[in-house]
């Protein structure tokens, strides 16, 4: 690699993937194996559509939803009713379902800009119109949101937000803004899709609960979208939507679920023991510690080469304004019209080894 | 149950579910346990989005697609290229994906009437217009289809058919009609969604291959939709779409897959050994034999009480015109406008015990 300073090397910061060692830990394999064994002992019901007492498990297997509720209750330190949970094949399926059931062509969805760029496709799949408002270090610009809603005269049906460990910026929405967002939701009658894929991936203590816990049971407007994908591994494809029952139940009316049933009966029940035994909580601690160290490393190294960075308290990414050389994913795609953030880079610190992180950031030194 | 003749009892013929004994067979549990073990040994790649060599596994894990292709090749006795396969979370997901990617609001989808009633919802989810043509013992009425296409002046975008062991009638489309259907597809430029959920559930030898094998590689128009749901169990939720590559690849552009990746990487790879070892083929033999006997029983009993029935050569259902008393699922929902088949009953012979089948049909005796 002639021409680069010693130890400088372009690296793949694009992939938002966990590094393979996290997925092949002996403790993880042993715990999953045990869990699958126990799952298969229930194959009589986990391989069917449902059972006589409960009918078809449209929202998910009742025992999995109970186990998940208990797990989330411990993680969130907040009461969690299994009746507010639906199992899904991951976070994206949850977002897609909300758009499909509650949206109609021409409805507006407002996004933070920059945001998780693949959410745009999901909104477009439901023929929605997309509008953007800026994001700030304490979350979405709510004055701008209020203005967009007022100007759009009732056409804003959804606000899509990544309120914790935001992709790509790493910001989290403050509790004050969460309260105000829900006031705006009531005022303008929109629904909030809170993509909380990183909610349980924290590098330290957090006092932030899912947006669901800021919702009003009497006038519910929030879908809190969760997943095991960032915790166990993206292949897992078991996630959930948390919402008050009157909002949640219509999600099962989508044709492919009405026909095929809840999509993760078998796979979620095979994970039940892993969740209930405490093995998942332990695994999350190990993953968070490992990724937190990588996050510290990349931020230290970025500052060392003279680049500014907001150090996130969880998640997968840092968001950096380039001073010339670029790497990682271009920020261009993170704006609706691709008209902003050309100079920004989204860098994932989870895929590379520590050495590769150092080499890849050294390469950026102006 | 006073008032009924001895041994007559209303029974649940509505549920299109397999009976629990099929799902708890010791051989099945042992084989799945072994397969899961082997799957977890590959957790490094099966829990991730993909690998360095292949990138993200949008169409499915390459090794699973290879194993599936080899399995289907043996089952169909026809060459099967892994490049024509995409893994899905079951048949309904496949149908839904085809409608979403290739349909636009206002396009027409033509259905056989009666048909699998939940397919209507999937078409409506994509804002399609629905039209019906009759079904005959050798399959869809193709003269009627030709007429509908001509009258609709190019607006027919899809034909949805259950060409084998049709739900609810049990009919299969003859090979002659399969050839002509594809001629019509070219003439009127529509796509064919062949819901072949029962393709591998045969009560005897069959010479019918999936509609994919009647498609023209140079002008491809068929999606053959398959699934393990009727073979291993509905909870499994691993299926596939078979189509020529140029038709198949755009299915991964849907937002929730573009974002979350192929939804069954982990669960399909955990089944790979079960598929490759021959255990699945053996299991299918056992399931087909068991359900075939139940099918014979219900048909014999129906004739005994004076009801006419077409005896299907596979699948889950018989379709019976009532002579007064009714049971099972009313035929009403199987027509687009619910304007036909009020007197018909769809009876599932898979959920009940042999004794319950006899009692339930005895109850229908006029």
XYZ file of C-alpha atoms in Angstrom:
732
model
C 0.000 0.000 0.000
C 2.645 2.489 -1.050
C 1.694 6.107 -0.568
C -0.114 5.584 2.745
C 1.567 6.351 6.034
C 2.642 3.223 7.932
C -0.380 1.443 9.385
C -2.855 3.329 7.192
C -5.157 1.218 5.080
C -8.664 1.733 3.650
C -11.069 -0.604 5.461
C -14.704 -1.656 5.103
C -16.601 0.666 7.466
C -19.696 0.355 5.249
C -21.031 -2.993 6.437
C -23.395 -2.517 9.384
C -22.563 -6.057 10.441
C -21.368 -7.547 13.726
C -17.912 -9.127 13.623
C -17.980 -12.936 13.314
C -16.445 -13.645 16.746
C -19.590 -12.267 18.375
C -21.694 -14.825 16.517
C -19.592 -17.889 17.238
C -19.026 -17.508 20.992
C -19.007 -20.953 22.631
C -21.425 -19.761 25.346
C -23.836 -18.500 22.680
C -23.789 -21.753 20.727
C -24.240 -23.866 23.856
C -27.130 -21.757 25.100
C -28.871 -21.724 21.701
C -28.422 -25.483 21.353
C -30.066 -26.033 24.735
C -32.860 -23.650 23.831
C -33.544 -25.382 20.500
C -33.722 -28.744 22.292
C -36.362 -27.430 24.621
C -38.191 -25.785 21.729
C -38.403 -29.043 19.818
C -39.934 -30.774 22.832
C -42.932 -28.533 22.136
C -42.980 -29.188 18.370
C -46.570 -30.389 18.604
C -47.675 -26.806 19.095
C -44.732 -24.758 17.812
C -44.992 -26.368 14.373
C -48.726 -25.719 14.091
C -50.791 -22.595 13.478
C -52.009 -22.486 17.062
C -53.840 -24.627 19.557
C -57.431 -25.343 20.539
C -57.441 -22.959 23.505
C -55.850 -19.952 21.761
C -56.774 -20.503 18.119
C -54.207 -19.350 15.539
C -51.298 -17.431 17.074
C -51.688 -14.310 14.948
C -49.795 -11.997 17.297
C -47.232 -14.650 18.196
C -47.067 -17.708 20.417
C -48.661 -16.742 23.764
C -45.823 -18.340 25.756
C -43.162 -16.508 23.758
C -44.964 -13.193 24.212
C -45.096 -13.844 27.966
C -41.398 -14.719 28.088
C -40.514 -11.702 25.973
C -42.619 -9.398 28.178
C -40.842 -10.623 31.306
C -37.440 -10.164 29.658
C -38.253 -6.642 28.441
C -39.671 -5.735 31.853
C -36.281 -6.548 33.394
C -34.327 -4.786 30.670
C -36.484 -1.656 30.642
C -37.277 -1.665 34.371
C -40.843 -0.886 33.346
C -44.038 -2.934 33.334
C -44.565 -4.851 30.089
C -47.864 -6.499 29.268
C -47.646 -9.416 26.773
C -50.901 -8.084 25.305
C -48.921 -5.100 23.972
C -46.481 -7.315 22.038
C -46.535 -8.907 18.582
C -43.626 -11.022 17.363
C -42.220 -10.191 13.919
C -39.401 -11.378 11.669
C -37.303 -8.396 12.736
C -37.474 -4.634 13.003
C -37.931 -3.895 9.294
C -40.924 -6.191 9.085
C -42.457 -4.258 11.984
C -41.979 -0.895 10.274
C -43.265 -2.263 6.974
C -46.383 -3.679 8.655
C -47.238 -0.354 10.338
C -46.900 1.530 7.052
C -49.015 -1.046 5.193
C -51.861 -1.295 7.673
C -52.174 2.357 8.686
C -50.995 4.162 5.549
C -52.740 4.887 2.280
C -51.190 6.205 -0.935
C -50.411 9.901 -0.622
C -50.166 10.011 3.179
C -47.076 11.812 4.436
C -44.358 10.258 6.574
C -41.886 12.637 8.221
C -38.293 11.485 8.809
C -35.341 12.905 10.637
C -32.573 13.840 8.217
C -30.144 12.179 8.115
C -31.853 8.886 8.922
C -31.643 5.153 8.347
C -31.760 5.309 4.574
C -33.532 1.999 3.944
C -36.593 3.226 5.818
C -37.321 5.428 2.792
C -37.879 2.349 0.624
C -40.333 0.916 3.130
C -42.366 4.133 3.082
C -42.253 4.254 -0.717
C -43.435 0.629 -0.880
C -46.630 1.894 0.764
C -46.893 4.786 -1.691
C -46.316 7.397 1.024
C -44.973 10.892 0.444
C -41.712 11.595 2.319
C -40.768 14.794 4.158
C -37.728 15.540 6.285
C -36.859 17.586 9.361
C -33.377 18.036 10.854
C -32.033 15.996 13.749
C -30.176 17.578 16.664
C -28.039 16.108 19.419
C -31.141 15.699 21.608
C -33.235 14.245 18.789
C -35.573 15.339 16.006
C -36.174 19.085 15.529
C -39.724 19.241 16.875
C -40.326 22.889 15.953
C -39.645 21.918 12.358
C -41.928 18.888 12.732
C -44.742 21.047 14.134
C -44.347 23.397 11.180
C -44.378 20.593 8.567
C -47.528 19.129 10.120
C -49.299 22.484 10.182
C -48.364 23.250 6.600
C -49.426 19.798 5.403
C -52.962 20.260 6.742
C -53.617 16.852 8.265
C -51.790 14.817 5.654
C -48.953 13.762 8.010
C -49.935 10.238 9.001
C -46.570 8.959 10.315
C -43.414 10.164 11.966
C -40.576 7.658 11.622
C -37.821 8.112 14.170
C -34.794 6.223 15.469
C -34.996 7.722 18.946
C -32.104 5.851 20.521
C -28.539 5.433 19.250
C -29.742 6.907 15.988
C -28.502 5.513 12.683
C -26.346 7.240 11.422
C -25.658 10.020 13.961
C -25.638 8.076 17.245
C -27.870 10.724 18.894
C -30.673 9.839 21.300
C -33.895 11.765 21.781
C -34.075 13.403 25.210
C -36.922 12.521 27.549
C -38.198 16.113 27.278
C -38.473 15.771 23.514
C -40.165 12.394 23.846
C -42.898 14.021 25.917
C -43.287 16.843 23.411
C -43.280 14.468 20.427
C -46.283 12.703 21.921
C -48.034 16.051 22.477
C -47.488 16.836 18.801
C -48.762 13.383 17.824
C -52.033 14.160 19.597
C -52.216 17.677 18.213
C -51.646 16.638 14.596
C -53.056 13.098 14.890
C -50.060 11.248 13.516
C -48.674 7.843 14.457
C -45.084 7.391 15.591
C -42.964 4.527 14.307
C -40.077 4.320 16.754
C -37.362 2.140 15.236
C -35.614 1.060 18.412
C -33.337 -1.593 16.957
C -30.492 -0.421 19.261
C -32.591 0.094 22.427
C -30.930 -2.814 24.240
C -27.422 -2.235 22.921
C -26.070 0.294 25.433
C -22.448 0.985 26.317
C -23.427 2.178 29.790
C -26.489 2.712 31.964
C -29.404 4.432 30.233
C -32.544 6.053 31.595
C -34.278 5.992 28.248
C -37.238 3.747 27.778
C -38.902 2.915 24.478
C -41.285 5.572 23.171
C -44.144 3.188 23.918
C -43.766 4.172 27.578
C -44.537 7.778 26.690
C -47.752 6.832 24.880
C -51.266 7.473 26.173
C -53.297 4.291 26.510
C -56.492 6.269 25.908
C -55.287 7.724 22.592
C -52.431 5.400 21.556
C -50.115 6.544 18.764
C -46.779 4.728 19.168
C -45.296 1.580 17.674
C -42.054 0.704 19.438
C -40.162 -1.576 17.080
C -37.663 -3.982 18.663
C -35.496 -6.857 17.512
C -32.979 -9.472 18.590
C -31.045 -8.851 15.355
C -28.479 -6.486 16.896
C -28.236 -8.607 20.044
C -28.027 -12.249 18.921
C -27.244 -11.604 15.262
C -28.924 -10.192 12.148
C -29.731 -13.710 10.907
C -31.960 -14.333 13.920
C -34.881 -12.409 12.458
C -37.070 -12.407 15.511
C -38.326 -9.037 16.611
C -41.436 -7.429 18.040
C -43.765 -4.466 17.894
C -44.888 -2.997 21.209
C -48.085 -0.943 21.044
C -51.344 -0.630 22.887
C -53.715 -3.417 21.884
C -56.121 -1.364 19.784
C -53.219 -0.230 17.566
C -51.429 -3.554 17.616
C -54.159 -6.013 16.652
C -54.909 -4.618 13.165
C -51.314 -5.414 12.149
C -52.333 -9.071 11.846
C -54.898 -8.183 9.166
C -52.204 -7.994 6.509
C -52.829 -10.765 3.966
C -49.640 -12.746 4.330
C -50.095 -13.031 8.108
C -53.846 -13.624 7.869
C -52.931 -16.453 5.510
C -49.616 -17.783 6.806
C -50.033 -16.882 10.476
C -47.499 -15.079 12.642
C -44.210 -15.648 10.838
C -41.995 -16.587 13.789
C -43.982 -19.079 15.886
C -41.390 -21.836 15.558
C -38.257 -19.688 15.522
C -39.364 -17.560 18.470
C -40.319 -20.595 20.549
C -36.938 -22.162 19.823
C -35.396 -19.048 21.408
C -37.731 -18.991 24.414
C -35.445 -20.840 26.811
C -32.519 -18.671 25.727
C -34.590 -15.623 26.676
C -36.101 -17.008 29.900
C -32.957 -18.632 31.304
C -31.057 -15.350 31.474
C -28.604 -16.447 28.758
C -29.759 -13.655 26.444
C -29.260 -10.970 29.099
C -25.732 -12.272 29.744
C -25.018 -12.361 26.018
C -26.212 -8.767 25.633
C -23.801 -7.705 28.392
C -20.908 -9.364 26.548
C -21.878 -7.886 23.166
C -22.393 -4.390 24.599
C -19.020 -4.469 26.379
C -17.225 -5.610 23.224
C -18.880 -3.088 20.911
C -18.543 -0.305 23.464
C -14.783 -0.828 23.464
C -14.668 -0.657 19.683
C -16.748 2.507 19.789
C -14.311 4.112 22.256
C -11.426 3.037 20.051
C -12.834 4.502 16.835
C -13.757 7.786 18.530
C -10.304 8.127 20.145
C -8.634 7.385 16.819
C -10.886 9.782 14.896
C -9.982 12.617 17.278
C -6.336 11.644 17.010
C -6.383 12.181 13.243
C -8.219 15.487 13.700
C -11.815 14.524 12.906
C -14.789 15.545 15.042
C -17.127 12.859 16.311
C -20.133 12.547 18.598
C -19.449 9.525 20.782
C -22.645 7.471 20.871
C -23.797 5.640 23.997
C -24.863 2.553 22.041
C -25.598 1.202 18.582
C -23.386 0.443 15.604
C -22.335 3.733 14.009
C -20.504 7.043 14.199
C -21.212 9.936 11.857
C -18.260 11.979 10.735
C -17.778 15.024 8.538
C -14.946 14.360 6.149
C -11.922 16.618 5.904
C -10.955 15.339 2.488
C -10.488 11.575 2.386
C -13.617 9.461 2.704
C -14.460 5.943 3.783
C -17.524 4.057 5.014
C -20.992 4.770 3.706
C -21.564 8.164 2.125
C -24.139 10.294 3.916
C -25.770 11.107 0.596
C -28.349 8.326 0.821
C -29.467 9.388 4.309
C -31.448 12.390 3.011
C -34.739 11.940 1.180
C -33.616 13.874 -1.888
C -29.948 12.958 -1.474
C -29.303 16.697 -1.408
C -27.447 16.838 1.899
C -24.612 15.161 3.773
C -22.366 14.496 0.775
C -19.385 15.277 2.974
C -20.459 12.962 5.752
C -19.466 9.363 6.336
C -21.299 6.708 8.362
C -18.688 4.472 9.914
C -19.629 1.129 11.444
C -17.264 0.082 14.240
C -18.714 -3.440 14.683
C -17.478 -5.363 11.655
C -13.724 -4.701 11.708
C -11.013 -5.895 14.068
C -9.454 -3.344 16.414
C -6.366 -3.282 14.215
C -8.432 -2.692 11.086
C -10.304 0.142 12.816
C -7.007 1.837 13.682
C -5.613 1.352 10.173
C -8.813 2.475 8.479
C -9.070 5.685 10.512
C -5.336 6.377 10.205
C -5.951 6.344 6.452
C -8.316 9.335 6.921
C -5.603 11.520 8.477
C -5.638 14.724 6.416
C -75.743 -35.156 21.795
C -79.385 -36.160 21.803
C -81.080 -35.866 18.443
C -78.106 -37.100 16.434
C -77.866 -40.671 15.198
C -75.404 -42.806 17.182
C -71.840 -41.812 16.347
C -72.852 -38.551 14.686
C -71.229 -35.424 16.040
C -70.410 -32.008 14.571
C -66.625 -31.717 14.250
C -64.120 -29.002 13.355
C -63.472 -29.454 9.637
C -62.685 -25.729 9.324
C -59.117 -25.718 10.568
C -56.706 -26.307 7.691
C -54.220 -27.617 10.239
C -52.208 -30.849 10.426
C -53.076 -33.100 13.373
C -50.607 -32.822 16.294
C -49.266 -36.392 16.016
C -47.683 -35.472 12.673
C -45.738 -32.679 14.354
C -44.467 -34.635 17.343
C -43.138 -37.781 15.651
C -39.980 -38.984 17.443
C -38.129 -39.358 14.107
C -38.997 -35.783 13.185
C -37.805 -34.359 16.502
C -34.567 -36.357 16.413
C -33.811 -35.326 12.838
C -34.576 -31.656 13.496
C -32.460 -31.679 16.649
C -29.507 -33.078 14.702
C -30.048 -30.529 11.948
C -30.166 -27.614 14.402
C -26.922 -28.787 15.990
C -25.217 -28.741 12.638
C -26.770 -25.378 11.821
C -25.408 -23.804 14.990
C -21.914 -24.984 14.150
C -22.129 -22.456 11.305
C -23.534 -19.653 13.484
C -20.665 -17.394 12.477
C -22.234 -17.029 9.043
C -25.860 -18.057 9.599
C -26.338 -15.350 12.233
C -24.907 -12.610 10.024
C -26.196 -10.794 6.941
C -23.833 -12.601 4.615
C -20.138 -13.201 4.157
C -17.240 -11.486 2.459
C -17.335 -13.673 -0.654
C -21.104 -13.476 -1.283
C -22.062 -10.155 0.310
C -25.513 -9.988 1.906
C -27.616 -13.073 1.255
C -30.565 -11.233 -0.268
C -31.992 -14.274 -2.107
C -31.149 -16.661 0.728
C -28.062 -18.397 2.050
C -26.181 -19.802 -0.985
C -25.646 -23.175 0.709
C -29.321 -23.502 1.583
C -30.350 -22.629 -1.968
C -27.973 -25.307 -3.263
C -29.326 -27.898 -0.836
C -32.900 -26.929 -1.651
C -32.215 -27.144 -5.401
C -30.810 -30.649 -5.047
C -33.771 -31.729 -2.931
C -36.310 -30.284 -5.380
C -34.475 -31.851 -8.295
C -34.986 -35.266 -6.711
C -38.594 -34.584 -5.788
C -39.563 -33.102 -9.169
C -37.268 -35.308 -11.250
C -36.368 -32.170 -13.146
C -33.246 -29.989 -13.218
C -33.283 -27.246 -10.601
C -30.785 -24.410 -10.645
C -30.166 -22.712 -7.269
C -30.042 -19.434 -9.187
C -33.795 -19.803 -9.797
C -34.588 -20.003 -6.068
C -35.200 -17.428 -3.353
C -35.974 -18.479 0.226
C -39.021 -16.884 1.883
C -40.853 -17.132 5.179
C -43.483 -19.341 3.553
C -45.805 -19.444 0.578
C -47.897 -16.405 1.473
C -44.810 -14.215 1.793
C -43.857 -15.317 -1.734
C -47.236 -14.388 -3.189
C -47.262 -11.076 -1.329
C -43.771 -10.198 -2.607
C -44.713 -10.858 -6.234
C -47.808 -8.672 -5.968
C -45.859 -5.873 -4.279
C -42.900 -5.778 -6.643
C -44.712 -6.323 -9.944
C -48.135 -4.822 -9.279
C -49.302 -1.250 -9.170
C -52.631 0.113 -7.919
C -55.388 -0.660 -10.410
C -53.713 -3.633 -12.091
C -55.978 -6.651 -12.446
C -55.345 -10.066 -10.903
C -57.478 -12.950 -12.180
C -58.348 -15.795 -9.793
C -60.005 -19.144 -10.206
C -63.332 -19.251 -8.414
C -63.569 -20.814 -5.924
C -60.029 -20.242 -4.701
C -57.900 -19.948 -1.602
C -59.830 -17.093 -0.056
C -56.926 -15.435 1.792
C -55.176 -14.743 -1.515
C -57.779 -12.028 -2.112
C -56.473 -10.047 0.864
C -52.923 -10.248 -0.454
C -54.018 -8.828 -3.822
C -56.056 -6.112 -2.108
C -53.048 -5.190 0.054
C -51.353 -4.235 -3.238
C -54.397 -2.235 -4.372
C -55.117 -4.638 -7.253
C -58.485 -5.127 -8.893
C -59.807 -8.701 -8.637
C -61.562 -10.711 -11.345
C -62.673 -14.326 -11.364
C -62.986 -17.194 -13.831
C -64.431 -20.648 -13.099
C -62.340 -23.681 -12.227
C -62.958 -27.104 -13.808
C -61.741 -30.579 -12.912
C -58.699 -30.084 -15.157
C -58.003 -26.584 -13.853
C -58.850 -22.957 -14.552
C -61.295 -22.190 -17.398
C -58.803 -20.800 -19.915
C -61.410 -19.733 -22.472
C -62.926 -17.545 -19.789
C -59.449 -16.253 -18.869
C -58.679 -15.392 -22.499
C -61.961 -13.481 -22.680
C -61.338 -11.526 -19.456
C -57.862 -10.563 -20.661
C -59.145 -9.406 -24.039
C -61.967 -7.389 -22.502
C -59.633 -5.790 -19.955
C -57.373 -4.382 -22.660
C -53.966 -5.085 -21.188
C -54.864 -4.382 -17.571
C -54.500 -8.020 -16.454
C -51.085 -8.089 -14.785
C -51.397 -11.314 -12.770
C -53.100 -14.676 -12.822
C -53.115 -16.331 -9.410
C -53.651 -20.081 -9.529
C -53.376 -23.068 -7.211
C -52.534 -25.520 -10.003
C -52.059 -28.613 -7.894
C -54.360 -30.093 -5.238
C -56.307 -26.867 -5.417
C -57.685 -25.293 -2.273
C -60.652 -25.804 -1.903
C -61.656 -28.156 -4.751
C -58.728 -30.596 -4.816
C -58.486 -30.287 -8.623
C -55.148 -30.172 -10.472
C -54.459 -28.342 -13.710
C -53.772 -30.745 -16.573
C -50.470 -30.564 -18.401
C -52.335 -29.494 -21.566
C -53.836 -26.542 -19.742
C -50.453 -25.640 -18.249
C -49.057 -25.313 -21.756
C -51.993 -23.213 -22.894
C -51.876 -21.015 -19.788
C -48.314 -20.086 -20.661
C -49.346 -19.321 -24.251
C -52.002 -16.978 -22.890
C -49.462 -15.393 -20.544
C -47.337 -14.478 -23.558
C -50.313 -13.356 -25.614
C -51.697 -11.071 -22.901
C -48.390 -10.330 -21.147
C -49.450 -11.335 -17.656
C -47.433 -12.944 -14.886
C -48.509 -16.201 -13.270
C -48.356 -16.691 -9.514
C -48.570 -20.453 -9.034
C -49.335 -21.159 -5.387
C -47.969 -24.686 -5.163
C -48.124 -25.151 -1.405
C -49.299 -28.756 -1.911
C -46.939 -29.676 -4.767
C -44.977 -32.141 -2.620
C -47.935 -33.537 -0.717
C -49.124 -36.306 -3.030
C -51.121 -39.404 -2.146
C -49.663 -41.309 -5.102
C -47.292 -40.841 -8.021
C -47.721 -37.605 -9.929
C -46.441 -36.492 -13.335
C -47.116 -32.853 -12.610
C -44.220 -30.503 -12.211
C -44.402 -26.927 -10.933
C -45.564 -24.375 -13.475
C -42.015 -22.991 -13.507
C -41.074 -25.947 -15.701
C -43.535 -24.765 -18.341
C -42.050 -21.269 -18.428
C -39.938 -19.844 -21.244
C -36.516 -18.731 -20.070
C -36.423 -16.135 -22.852
C -39.710 -14.512 -21.809
C -40.203 -15.645 -18.203
C -43.614 -15.161 -16.590
C -44.007 -17.707 -13.783
C -43.422 -17.599 -10.042
C -43.699 -21.091 -8.581
C -44.375 -20.631 -4.888
C -43.345 -23.492 -2.601
C -43.131 -24.095 1.139
C -42.184 -26.588 3.841
C -45.265 -25.509 5.809
C -47.471 -28.385 4.662
C -44.599 -30.880 4.892
C -42.820 -30.172 8.203
C -45.523 -28.028 9.777
C -47.115 -24.580 9.325
C -44.921 -23.089 12.072
C -41.777 -23.818 10.050
C -42.234 -20.756 7.835
C -39.513 -21.548 5.361
C -40.571 -21.515 1.740
C -39.253 -20.474 -1.634
C -40.058 -18.795 -4.923
C -38.792 -20.492 -8.080
C -38.517 -18.212 -11.114
C -36.037 -17.356 -13.814
C -33.371 -15.007 -12.480
C -34.498 -11.832 -14.237
C -37.945 -12.170 -12.619
C -36.639 -13.399 -9.281
C -33.973 -10.856 -8.404
C -36.238 -7.767 -8.222
C -38.168 -9.449 -5.379
C -35.292 -8.531 -3.041
C -35.841 -4.827 -3.758
C -38.757 -4.692 -1.352
C -37.806 -2.393 1.531
C -38.038 -4.823 4.432
C -35.700 -7.282 2.705
C -33.385 -4.574 1.363
C -33.151 -3.450 4.979
C -33.410 -6.651 7.025
C -31.947 -9.071 4.482
C -33.468 -12.390 3.437
C -35.790 -13.262 6.317
C -34.866 -16.934 6.771
C -31.060 -17.140 6.662
C -30.747 -18.641 10.130
C -33.918 -20.744 10.122
C -33.293 -22.172 6.661
C -29.690 -23.060 7.469
C -30.838 -24.798 10.646
C -32.988 -27.013 8.400
C -30.266 -27.664 5.829
C -29.055 -30.972 7.229
C -32.665 -32.143 7.591
C -33.119 -31.444 3.873
C -29.766 -32.809 2.672
C -29.668 -35.971 4.794
C -32.840 -37.374 3.251
C -34.780 -37.037 6.517
C -37.189 -34.536 4.947
C -37.948 -36.854 2.013
C -38.679 -39.705 4.443
C -40.844 -37.439 6.549
C -42.820 -36.356 3.485
C -43.479 -40.007 2.661
C -44.842 -40.590 6.160
C -46.998 -37.449 6.109
C -48.374 -38.175 2.636
C -49.266 -41.752 3.567
C -51.045 -40.646 6.745
C -53.000 -37.819 5.112
C -53.792 -39.952 2.063
C -55.479 -42.485 4.331
C -57.516 -39.758 5.997
C -58.497 -38.447 2.581
C -59.680 -41.909 1.488
C -61.613 -42.237 4.728
C -63.458 -38.910 4.409
C -64.329 -39.568 0.753
C -65.624 -43.057 1.501
C -67.674 -41.745 4.385
C -69.043 -38.799 2.384
C -70.260 -41.164 -0.326
C -71.731 -43.430 2.323
C -73.942 -40.627 3.618
C -74.975 -39.735 0.073
C -72.737 -36.732 -0.674
C -70.762 -36.300 -3.883
C -67.047 -35.640 -3.665
C -64.058 -35.292 -5.981
C -61.288 -37.363 -4.412
C -58.100 -35.273 -4.523
C -54.692 -36.796 -5.169
C -53.003 -34.634 -2.540
C -53.439 -31.587 -0.351
C -55.579 -30.872 2.682
C -59.168 -30.421 1.512
C -62.301 -31.791 -0.090
C -65.054 -29.596 -1.509
C -68.597 -30.779 -1.040
C -72.018 -29.486 -2.016
C -74.282 -29.638 0.979
C -77.581 -31.484 0.928
C -78.939 -29.620 3.925
C -76.692 -29.881 6.965
C -73.424 -27.995 6.821
C -70.041 -28.205 8.476
C -66.490 -27.033 7.777
C -65.737 -23.725 6.110
C -68.526 -22.191 4.039
C -67.666 -21.791 0.369
C -69.002 -18.232 0.463
C -65.595 -16.630 1.119
C -63.971 -18.460 -1.801
C -65.564 -16.165 -4.408
C -64.392 -12.581 -4.883
C -67.851 -11.085 -4.357
C -69.000 -13.879 -2.042
C -71.856 -14.359 -4.499
C -71.319 -18.057 -5.184
C -70.781 -21.374 -3.393
C -73.038 -20.658 -0.410
C -74.077 -24.296 -0.485
C -70.542 -25.627 -0.597
C -68.348 -26.714 2.291
C -64.571 -26.952 2.412
C -63.682 -29.858 4.661
C -60.168 -30.360 5.959
C -59.336 -34.005 6.622
C -55.960 -33.352 8.308
C -56.827 -31.954 11.728
C -59.300 -34.515 13.081
C -58.791 -38.085 14.250
C -60.178 -40.864 12.074
C -62.990 -41.343 14.573
C -63.842 -37.644 14.540
C -63.875 -37.658 10.714
C -66.366 -40.530 10.721
C -68.552 -38.891 13.379
C -68.413 -35.494 11.723
C -69.441 -36.803 8.316
C -72.071 -39.091 9.817
C -73.601 -35.917 11.242
C -74.116 -34.673 7.666
C -76.281 -37.637 6.706
C -79.453 -36.107 5.251
